[in-house]
């Protein structure tokens, strides 16, 4: 059973329950953003850099993933094509991830600490056709965009999209929220994760959908995650440690809170306010 089927199930059985919450402690004094894509229509950027609290339901999550999958298909992305993600933890991260999977493409999460040279190396090694990136990486991507000939499209998740990229929010708003007509099998390739590269440049590791599903059940069982729990996610989502742990929330259809930035005060405050259980 492909990992994307669990998102479909959660959206169908618990559409209005909260799936993801983003907390941005540096902007605690800012007003909260609208809670669903229907309220801001995915046209205006509500990227989390200027708001303290945002959240989406399982239905919103699935609709966003479908929209991005259909956007990828409209851009000529085919089964097996590679799509990179270079984002800090944010509400957009996981819908983008699942949108890539729903399009039948292979997700390539990239370490936010990569230098421009390392980004260029990994994108080239993975044969990425498209890259999704956030405002924290503008300078790095700008400096190497001419050196990435395999990338035919850059999608920017944030405000004030540069002229050499496309706005994720703008183009998403024109795409259908229906499930894309792509059949996904357990033995299809799903993701390329890179090692830390402690002895040189990062090494690519290829995973199938079956691998992701097995990891999800392992994490859910190991951590005892169940319906009604709340997972406080602090590590970066590009890393398998955070992603696979969150998969336990997916399997159990339980809420997860993405914390942007780490400090003991923020961790304790968020755990208390959101009633985190793990």
Rosetta silent file (secondary structure, phi, psi, omega in degrees, C-alpha in Angstrom):
SEQUENCE: XXXXXXXXXXXXXXXXXXXXXXXXXXXXXXXXXXXXXXXXXXXXXXXXXXXXXXXXXXXXXXXXXXXXXXXXXXXXXXXXXXXXXXXXXXXXXXXXXXXXXXXXXXXXXXXXXXXXXXXXXXXXXXXXXXXXXXXXXXXXXXXXXXXXXXXXXXXXXXXXXXXXXXXXXXXXXXXXXXXXXXXXXXXXXXXXXXXXXXXXXXXXXXXXXXXXXXXXXXXXXXXXXXXXXXXXXXXXXXXXXXXXXXXXXXXXXXXXXXXXXXXXXXXXXXXXXXXXXX
SCORE:     score description
SCORE:     0.000 S_00000001
   1 L     0.000  114.077 -179.395    0.000    0.000    0.000 S_00000001
   2 L   -59.556  149.828 -176.365    1.699    3.245   -1.130 S_00000001
   3 L   -61.365  -28.138 -179.808    2.209    5.862    1.569 S_00000001
   4 H   -64.797  -26.538 -179.380   -0.030    8.299   -0.338 S_00000001
   5 H   -65.093  -28.668  179.480   -3.057    6.052    0.292 S_00000001
   6 H   -70.556  -34.966  175.207   -2.892    6.826    4.019 S_00000001
   7 H   -65.519  -43.332  177.179   -3.248   10.539    3.323 S_00000001
   8 H   -59.207  -43.433 -179.979   -6.281    9.805    1.132 S_00000001
   9 H   -61.565  -46.849 -178.856   -7.764    7.680    3.918 S_00000001
  10 H   -62.593  -40.271  179.269   -7.266   10.365    6.572 S_00000001
  11 H   -66.671  -32.491 -179.347   -8.814   13.036    4.344 S_00000001
  12 H   -77.830  -42.443 -173.445  -11.795   10.789    3.675 S_00000001
  13 H   -90.291  -27.028 -178.550  -12.410    9.558    7.234 S_00000001
  14 L  -137.342   57.526 -170.967  -11.356   12.633    9.263 S_00000001
  15 L   -59.620  -36.170 -172.985  -11.546   15.560    6.813 S_00000001
  16 L   -95.730   -1.289 -179.897  -12.007   18.375    9.333 S_00000001
  17 L   -81.191  148.639 -177.030   -9.531   17.252   11.976 S_00000001
  18 E   -69.017  128.195  178.091   -6.224   19.083   12.285 S_00000001
  19 E   -99.312  -49.209 -174.913   -3.359   17.370   10.494 S_00000001
  20 E  -134.054  139.407  173.903   -0.514   19.883   10.692 S_00000001
  21 E  -125.526  135.647  173.981    0.223   22.941   12.803 S_00000001
  22 E  -111.427  128.445  177.017    3.108   25.332   12.164 S_00000001
  23 E  -117.215  123.943  179.033    4.465   27.383   15.071 S_00000001
  24 E  -116.602   87.911 -171.346    6.863   30.237   14.355 S_00000001
  25 H   -59.610  -26.584 -178.548    7.966   31.462   17.827 S_00000001
  26 H   -66.900  -15.390 -178.390    9.918   34.433   16.507 S_00000001
  27 H  -121.882   42.329 -178.691    6.621   36.008   15.442 S_00000001
  28 L   -62.411  -25.302 -178.346    4.522   35.329   18.513 S_00000001
  29 L   -86.795   -2.520  179.345    3.269   38.925   18.409 S_00000001
  30 L   -87.274  152.005  177.740    1.978   38.550   14.829 S_00000001
  31 L   -68.395  154.772  177.378   -1.669   37.608   14.105 S_00000001
  32 L   -70.505  150.707  177.300   -2.471   34.055   13.111 S_00000001
  33 L   -83.212  162.933  173.204   -2.915   33.244    9.436 S_00000001
  34 L   -55.050  152.520 -169.937   -6.147   31.840    7.977 S_00000001
  35 L   -88.967  -18.775 -177.792   -6.483   28.165    8.739 S_00000001
  36 L  -137.408  162.079 -178.019   -7.292   26.682    5.338 S_00000001
  37 H   -64.900  -23.909 -179.926   -6.452   27.219    1.697 S_00000001
  38 H   -64.818  -30.947 -176.211  -10.070   28.196    1.012 S_00000001
  39 H   -77.015  -35.503  177.999   -9.637   31.337    3.107 S_00000001
  40 H  -112.182    2.393  166.329   -6.549   32.622    1.359 S_00000001
  41 L    61.887   12.039  177.518   -7.208   30.737   -1.886 S_00000001
  42 L    61.797   10.659  179.505   -3.541   29.799   -2.355 S_00000001
  43 L   -93.426  -48.543  177.199   -3.029   32.986   -4.371 S_00000001
  44 L   -82.968  139.001  179.427   -1.586   35.245   -1.708 S_00000001
  45 L   -71.735  122.674  172.802    1.568   34.012   -0.020 S_00000001
  46 L  -117.813   36.122  179.021    0.981   33.086    3.610 S_00000001
  47 L   -55.571  142.925 -166.500    4.398   31.570    4.053 S_00000001
  48 H   -69.009    5.738 -175.777    5.072   31.162    7.760 S_00000001
  49 H   -69.198  -19.499 -175.093    7.849   33.718    8.143 S_00000001
  50 H  -118.609   12.591  179.519    5.431   36.422    9.321 S_00000001
  51 L  -133.712  149.746 -176.910    2.840   34.506   11.334 S_00000001
  52 L   -82.351  -40.303 -171.607    2.989   32.690   14.648 S_00000001
  53 E  -138.050  126.661  171.777    0.421   29.942   14.109 S_00000001
  54 E  -136.517  152.144  176.501   -0.986   28.244   11.001 S_00000001
  55 E  -152.597  157.628  176.287   -2.773   24.931   10.620 S_00000001
  56 E  -137.579  152.787  177.231   -4.491   22.747    8.046 S_00000001
  57 E   -85.019  173.080  176.096   -6.922   19.844    8.225 S_00000001
  58 H   -62.921  -36.893  178.475   -6.417   16.434    6.645 S_00000001
  59 H   -65.815  -45.053  177.279   -8.725   17.462    3.808 S_00000001
  60 H   -59.562  -44.732  178.984   -6.760   20.666    3.197 S_00000001
  61 H   -55.355  -51.026 -177.472   -3.508   18.694    3.318 S_00000001
  62 H   -65.774  -39.560  178.501   -4.748   16.226    0.708 S_00000001
  63 H   -63.476  -41.542  178.274   -6.169   18.970   -1.521 S_00000001
  64 H   -63.510  -42.874  178.640   -2.860   20.834   -1.470 S_00000001
  65 H   -61.822  -43.015  178.352   -0.966   17.663   -2.323 S_00000001
  66 H   -63.250  -42.692  179.387   -3.348   16.983   -5.220 S_00000001
  67 H   -60.330  -44.598 -178.607   -3.012   20.541   -6.489 S_00000001
  68 H   -69.088  -37.601  176.256    0.758   20.355   -6.491 S_00000001
  69 H   -58.920  -44.974  179.781    0.710   16.930   -8.154 S_00000001
  70 H   -67.789  -32.138  174.905   -1.503   18.311  -10.919 S_00000001
  71 H   -65.115  -42.359  177.970    0.790   21.327  -11.257 S_00000001
  72 H   -62.066  -44.630  179.672    3.755   18.995  -11.728 S_00000001
  73 H   -62.355  -38.652  178.423    1.890   16.974  -14.351 S_00000001
  74 H   -65.763  -23.573  178.355    0.965   20.189  -16.175 S_00000001
  75 L   -92.136    9.933  175.523    4.684   21.016  -16.244 S_00000001
  76 L    86.392    8.672  176.895    5.512   17.736  -17.958 S_00000001
  77 L   -69.052  131.170 -177.249    6.741   15.840  -14.895 S_00000001
  78 L  -116.552  169.953  176.921    6.407   12.107  -15.563 S_00000001
  79 L   -53.721  131.289  177.645    6.599    8.933  -13.499 S_00000001
  80 L    88.729  -11.606  175.710   10.110    8.508  -12.172 S_00000001
  81 L   -67.838  153.188 -177.153   11.179   12.124  -12.701 S_00000001
  82 E  -103.755  135.267  179.411   13.012   13.690   -9.761 S_00000001
  83 E  -128.848  123.823 -177.540   11.794   16.794   -7.922 S_00000001
  84 E   -88.664  148.970  174.101   13.895   18.488   -5.241 S_00000001
  85 E  -123.171  123.105  176.482   12.654   20.127   -2.020 S_00000001
  86 E  -130.021   82.514 -176.766   14.753   22.800   -0.324 S_00000001
  87 L  -135.107  149.386  166.531   12.565   24.221    2.438 S_00000001
  88 L   -75.107  165.272  175.971   12.786   24.886    6.143 S_00000001
  89 L   -55.023  125.659 -179.566   10.131   23.180    8.272 S_00000001
  90 L  -162.038  170.622 -176.801    6.850   24.808    7.284 S_00000001
  91 H   -65.958  -22.119 -178.867    3.217   24.024    6.567 S_00000001
  92 H   -81.209  -21.161 -169.677    3.998   23.654    2.856 S_00000001
  93 H   -55.900  -57.457 -173.938    6.710   21.003    3.266 S_00000001
  94 H   -71.030  -38.899  172.935    4.643   17.829    3.581 S_00000001
  95 H   -60.081  -36.658  175.125    1.929   18.739    1.029 S_00000001
  96 H   -63.587  -46.175  179.510    4.730   19.400   -1.480 S_00000001
  97 H   -55.941  -50.317 -177.874    6.326   16.053   -0.574 S_00000001
  98 H   -72.405  -28.968  174.634    3.070   14.152   -1.046 S_00000001
  99 H   -62.819  -40.495  177.379    2.228   16.096   -4.199 S_00000001
 100 H   -62.749  -45.723  179.036    5.451   14.855   -5.750 S_00000001
 101 H   -62.987  -41.778 -178.740    4.629   11.276   -4.765 S_00000001
 102 H   -65.570  -25.360  177.130    1.056   11.559   -6.072 S_00000001
 103 L   -80.395   -3.339 -178.121    2.427   12.671   -9.446 S_00000001
 104 L    82.335    7.562 -179.212    4.422    9.440   -9.606 S_00000001
 105 L   -89.237  176.064 -178.557    7.670   11.373   -9.318 S_00000001
 106 E  -108.253  126.040 -179.064   10.596   10.803   -6.959 S_00000001
 107 E   -80.927  136.724  176.567   11.096   13.212   -4.034 S_00000001
 108 E  -125.014   89.125  178.005   14.599   14.536   -3.391 S_00000001
 109 E   -73.452  137.122 -177.078   14.722   16.301    0.025 S_00000001
 110 L  -117.386  141.628 -179.948   17.789   18.518    0.444 S_00000001
 111 L   -64.962  128.256 -178.451   19.606   19.519    3.621 S_00000001
 112 L   -67.508  -14.244  179.216   18.971   23.175    4.491 S_00000001
 113 L   -88.932   -4.359 -179.008   22.625   23.490    5.557 S_00000001
 114 L   -58.960  139.917  170.338   23.971   22.641    2.109 S_00000001
 115 L   -74.179  170.830  178.223   26.223   25.209    0.510 S_00000001
 116 H   -58.568  -41.599  179.947   25.444   26.342   -3.029 S_00000001
 117 H   -63.376  -38.945  179.729   28.028   23.882   -4.380 S_00000001
 118 H   -70.219  -37.516  175.530   26.465   20.991   -2.460 S_00000001
 119 H   -61.398  -48.301  179.531   22.977   21.888   -3.690 S_00000001
 120 H   -58.509  -43.783 -179.360   24.248   21.967   -7.266 S_00000001
 121 H   -61.922  -48.259 -176.019   26.023   18.624   -6.792 S_00000001
 122 H   -68.315  -40.908  178.789   22.996   16.834   -5.289 S_00000001
 123 H   -62.753  -39.879  179.152   20.516   18.227   -7.808 S_00000001
 124 H   -70.411  -44.941 -178.907   22.772   17.102  -10.651 S_00000001
 125 H   -62.034  -38.034 -178.253   23.490   13.666   -9.164 S_00000001
 126 L   -83.037   -5.780 -177.857   19.779   13.004   -8.597 S_00000001
 127 L    60.437   41.475 -179.763   18.843   14.242  -12.100 S_00000001
 128 E   -65.852  135.812  176.955   16.268   16.653  -10.685 S_00000001
 129 E   -96.330  -20.839 -174.295   13.980   18.235  -13.290 S_00000001
 130 E  -149.951  147.783 -179.196   12.347   20.707  -10.926 S_00000001
 131 E  -133.682  132.832  175.279   13.205   22.320   -7.583 S_00000001
 132 E  -106.877  126.269 -175.859   10.934   23.785   -4.903 S_00000001
 133 E  -141.705  160.980 -177.980   12.705   26.229   -2.575 S_00000001
 134 E  -108.142  175.693 -174.853   12.016   28.808    0.121 S_00000001
 135 H   -64.476  -23.141  179.622   13.176   32.389    0.797 S_00000001
 136 H   -66.100  -16.164 -172.930   16.026   31.263    3.057 S_00000001
 137 H  -114.130   12.616 -177.538   17.775   29.871   -0.028 S_00000001
 138 H   -54.722  -50.977 -176.263   17.339   32.734   -2.498 S_00000001
 139 H   -64.025  -41.987 -178.750   20.993   33.745   -2.576 S_00000001
 140 H   -64.710  -44.860 -178.947   22.261   30.178   -2.865 S_00000001
 141 H   -69.196  -39.827  178.811   19.892   29.258   -5.699 S_00000001
 142 H   -58.828  -37.257 -176.118   20.473   32.542   -7.502 S_00000001
 143 H   -74.033  -17.785 -176.154   24.220   31.903   -7.491 S_00000001
 144 H  -123.248    2.091 -174.277   23.929   28.458   -9.122 S_00000001
 145 H   -58.847  -32.372  178.947   20.757   28.605  -11.233 S_00000001
 146 H   -76.036  -14.264 -178.556   22.786   28.888  -14.428 S_00000001
 147 H   -98.424   11.081 -179.968   24.803   25.810  -13.408 S_00000001
 148 L  -121.346   70.211 -174.721   21.751   23.523  -13.151 S_00000001
 149 L   -64.806  -22.264 -179.749   20.815   22.814  -16.796 S_00000001
 150 L   -75.388  -21.239  179.534   18.690   19.782  -15.886 S_00000001
 151 L   -80.181  114.937  179.749   16.331   21.973  -13.834 S_00000001
 152 L   -99.637   -5.661  178.880   13.652   23.307  -16.171 S_00000001
 153 E  -154.183  137.704  174.910   11.522   24.967  -13.482 S_00000001
 154 E  -118.864  122.862  177.095   12.098   26.601  -10.088 S_00000001
 155 E  -107.140  128.231 -176.186    9.112   27.054   -7.762 S_00000001
 156 E  -102.835  124.626  178.717    9.424   29.610   -4.981 S_00000001
 157 E  -103.189   93.997 -178.083    7.465   29.122   -1.726 S_00000001
 158 L   165.244 -175.673  178.585    7.332   32.569   -0.171 S_00000001
 159 L   -88.236  158.930  175.536    6.578   36.220   -0.722 S_00000001
 160 L    54.680   64.286  179.684    8.137   38.408   -3.428 S_00000001
 161 L   -61.896  131.750  178.032    8.966   35.677   -5.907 S_00000001
 162 L   -66.795  155.677 -175.299   12.141   36.467   -7.897 S_00000001
 163 L   -66.965  -19.370 -178.382   11.693   37.010  -11.635 S_00000001
 164 L   -92.245    6.399  177.882   13.746   33.916  -12.454 S_00000001
 165 L  -129.245  172.671  177.396   11.403   31.573  -10.539 S_00000001
 166 E  -110.082  146.223 -179.752    7.678   30.754  -10.511 S_00000001
 167 E   -79.179  119.254  176.530    5.347   31.416   -7.576 S_00000001
 168 H   -56.320  -47.036 -175.968    4.201   28.200   -5.903 S_00000001
 169 H   -65.642  -44.904 -176.169    1.083   29.901   -4.509 S_00000001
 170 H   -62.270  -50.133 -175.285    0.036   31.588   -7.744 S_00000001
 171 H   -76.044  -28.326  174.838    0.247   28.540   -9.978 S_00000001
 172 H   -61.061  -34.185 -174.607   -1.179   26.169   -7.353 S_00000001
 173 L   -66.561  -17.587 -179.559   -4.364   28.248   -7.300 S_00000001
 174 L   -96.410    1.463 -174.530   -5.103   27.287  -10.918 S_00000001
 175 L  -102.708  149.852 -179.802   -4.753   23.541  -10.387 S_00000001
 176 L   -68.012  145.526  175.144   -7.416   20.976   -9.602 S_00000001
 177 L   -93.735    7.228  176.728   -7.665   19.568   -6.085 S_00000001
 178 L   -76.321  153.524  178.500   -8.851   16.240   -7.481 S_00000001
 179 L   -60.943  130.255 -178.810   -6.621   13.204   -7.169 S_00000001
 180 L   -67.422  149.796 -177.411   -4.302   13.049  -10.198 S_00000001
 181 L   -80.448   61.197 -178.482   -4.826   10.139  -12.624 S_00000001
 182 L  -125.095  125.147  177.575   -1.556    8.395  -11.770 S_00000001
 183 L   -86.084  127.534 -179.952   -1.329    4.775  -10.622 S_00000001
 184 L  -116.962  132.691  179.896    1.299    4.227   -7.919 S_00000001
 185 L  -113.876  158.980 -178.884    2.601    0.793   -6.937 S_00000001
 186 L   -58.382  -31.289 -176.490    4.559   -0.373   -3.901 S_00000001
 187 L   -92.257    5.465  173.282    7.597   -1.135   -6.040 S_00000001
 188 L   -73.005  147.099  175.439    7.715    2.292   -7.681 S_00000001
 189 E   -71.645  139.201 -173.315   10.635    4.482   -6.666 S_00000001
 190 E  -118.982  -39.361 -171.258    9.532    7.177   -4.224 S_00000001
 191 E  -153.645  150.433  170.238   12.454    9.138   -2.775 S_00000001
 192 E  -119.481  114.718  176.050   16.172    9.830   -2.876 S_00000001
 193 E  -105.356  143.803 -179.650   17.634   10.769    0.505 S_00000001
 194 E  -102.947  139.778  174.428   21.207   11.978    0.851 S_00000001
 195 L   -70.058  172.631 -176.853   23.632   10.882    3.545 S_00000001
 196 L   -71.624  -17.625  177.558   25.420   13.505    5.618 S_00000001
 197 L    68.795   39.696 -176.664   28.536   13.287    3.469 S_00000001
 198 L   -67.717  -21.550 -179.991   30.977   13.218    6.388 S_00000001
 199 L  -108.204   14.403 -178.650   33.736   11.798    4.171 S_00000001
 200 L   156.192 -149.135  177.647   33.021   13.987    1.155 S_00000001
 201 L   -70.908  154.543 -178.927   29.984   15.016   -0.830 S_00000001
 202 L   -57.875  149.566  179.066   26.611   13.497    0.212 S_00000001
 203 L  -105.833  138.221 -177.439   25.713   10.011   -1.057 S_00000001
 204 E   -86.694  137.432  179.812   22.321    9.306   -2.651 S_00000001
 205 E  -127.738  120.592 -174.038   20.089    6.525   -1.266 S_00000001
 206 E   -93.681  133.553 -179.990   17.072    5.389   -3.315 S_00000001
 207 E  -122.832  146.307  172.546   13.830    4.252   -1.641 S_00000001
 208 E   -95.861  167.651  176.205   10.681    2.599   -2.987 S_00000001
 209 H   -58.793  -36.752  179.482    7.127    3.262   -1.788 S_00000001
 210 H   -59.293  -39.652  179.431    7.247   -0.092   -0.006 S_00000001
 211 H   -62.835  -43.906 -179.791   10.234    1.134    2.013 S_00000001
 212 H   -65.046  -41.148 -179.690    8.406    4.285    3.129 S_00000001
 213 H   -65.365  -43.106  177.800    5.303    2.336    4.150 S_00000001
 214 H   -61.596  -41.781  178.494    7.328   -0.170    6.171 S_00000001
 215 H   -62.428  -38.690 -179.606    9.143    2.698    7.897 S_00000001
 216 H   -61.795  -46.934 -179.542    5.811    4.342    8.714 S_00000001
 217 H   -68.011  -36.379  178.122    4.431    1.258   10.452 S_00000001
 218 H   -62.755  -46.549  179.977    7.720    0.672   12.264 S_00000001
 219 H   -64.650  -43.160 -179.121    7.773    4.233   13.621 S_00000001
 220 H   -61.920  -40.825  179.860    4.109    4.155   14.605 S_00000001
 221 H   -72.277  -43.246 -176.925    4.575    0.910   16.515 S_00000001
 222 H   -62.489  -42.123 -176.733    7.908    1.885   18.080 S_00000001
 223 H   -93.266   -3.297  177.532    6.637    5.216   19.423 S_00000001
 224 L    64.664   30.294 -178.920    3.161    3.951   20.234 S_00000001
 225 L   -70.317  135.944 -177.792    1.499    6.754   18.281 S_00000001
 226 L  -140.105  166.606  179.390   -2.290    6.520   18.266 S_00000001
 227 L   -56.168  131.087 -178.495   -5.340    8.463   17.179 S_00000001
 228 L    98.376  -10.839  177.799   -5.701   11.620   19.280 S_00000001
 229 L   -74.809  169.805  175.792   -1.976   12.022   19.951 S_00000001
 230 E  -137.727  117.501 -178.207    0.032   15.128   19.117 S_00000001
 231 E   -97.432  121.947  175.132    3.600   14.847   17.803 S_00000001
 232 E   -90.661  108.592 -176.089    5.901   17.841   18.313 S_00000001
 233 E   -96.209  113.451 -179.575    8.290   17.743   15.344 S_00000001
 234 L  -107.038  -36.803  179.786   11.509   19.660   15.961 S_00000001
 235 L   -68.173  160.057 -179.353   14.131   18.083   13.642 S_00000001
 236 L   -68.844  139.396 -174.727   14.233   19.190    9.992 S_00000001
 237 L   -70.507  -17.353  177.340   11.833   17.319    7.707 S_00000001
 238 L   -64.473  -22.270 -173.999   14.454   16.743    5.016 S_00000001
 239 L   -86.880  141.870 -179.269   15.989   14.169    7.398 S_00000001
 240 H   -62.135  -30.328 -178.926   14.671   10.612    7.530 S_00000001
 241 H   -59.613  -48.326  179.326   14.617   10.740   11.345 S_00000001
 242 H   -72.157  -44.605 -176.000   11.969   13.483   11.471 S_00000001
 243 H   -62.259  -48.233 -177.123   10.094   12.352    8.378 S_00000001
 244 H   -66.831  -34.569  176.388    9.785    8.711    9.383 S_00000001
 245 H   -64.829  -42.064  177.936    8.705    9.676   12.907 S_00000001
 246 H   -63.361  -31.345  177.644    6.003   11.905   11.419 S_00000001
 247 H   -54.972  -30.023  175.567    4.887    8.948    9.293 S_00000001
 248 H   -62.089  -35.656  175.431    3.679    7.461   12.587 S_00000001
 249 H   -67.202  -37.893  177.929    1.296   10.432   12.860 S_00000001
 250 H   -62.395  -47.842 -178.479    0.115    9.749    9.326 S_00000001
 251 H   -62.719  -41.241 -176.802   -0.621    6.095   10.074 S_00000001
 252 H   -87.903   -0.867 -178.887   -2.446    6.920   13.324 S_00000001
 253 L    54.480   50.692 -179.384   -4.231    9.958   11.823 S_00000001
 254 L  -120.086  159.130 -174.583   -2.959   12.182   14.620 S_00000001
 255 E   -71.838  146.645  172.886   -1.902   15.826   14.725 S_00000001
 256 E  -128.597  143.172  179.264    1.685   16.985   14.276 S_00000001
 257 E  -114.332  121.929  179.325    3.152   20.365   15.216 S_00000001
 258 E   -95.678  116.788 -177.897    6.053   21.711   13.154 S_00000001
 259 E   -98.188  119.700  178.512    8.248   24.008   15.230 S_00000001
 260 E   -91.664  104.435 -177.840   10.254   26.587   13.269 S_00000001
 261 L    98.983  147.101 -173.232   13.325   27.247   15.371 S_00000001
 262 L  -128.429  131.212  167.469   14.557   25.560   18.528 S_00000001
 263 L  -159.474  153.223  179.252   15.109   26.749   22.088 S_00000001
 264 H   -54.014  -40.920 -179.451   14.205   25.170   25.448 S_00000001
 265 H   -61.961  -47.103 -177.872   11.637   27.932   26.060 S_00000001
 266 H   -65.637  -40.671 -179.256    9.929   27.444   22.691 S_00000001
 267 H   -61.649  -49.564 -177.829    9.891   23.662   23.016 S_00000001
 268 H   -66.178  -40.562 -179.859    8.295   23.706   26.478 S_00000001
 269 H   -64.063  -46.336 -178.527    5.825   26.457   25.572 S_00000001
 270 H   -67.532  -42.067  178.828    4.696   24.717   22.378 S_00000001
 271 H   -59.405  -38.713  179.989    4.485   21.295   24.031 S_00000001
 272 H   -71.671  -48.792 -176.466    2.256   22.801   26.717 S_00000001
 273 H   -65.755  -38.955 -176.629    0.033   24.878   24.431 S_00000001
 274 L   -92.722   -1.050  179.135   -0.443   22.141   21.831 S_00000001
 275 L    56.125   51.484 -179.547   -0.690   19.342   24.427 S_00000001
 276 L   -65.289  139.100  178.165    2.054   17.297   22.781 S_00000001
 277 L  -107.443  -19.074  175.906    2.142   13.612   23.685 S_00000001
 278 L  -159.237    0.000    0.000    5.368   12.714   21.889 S_00000001
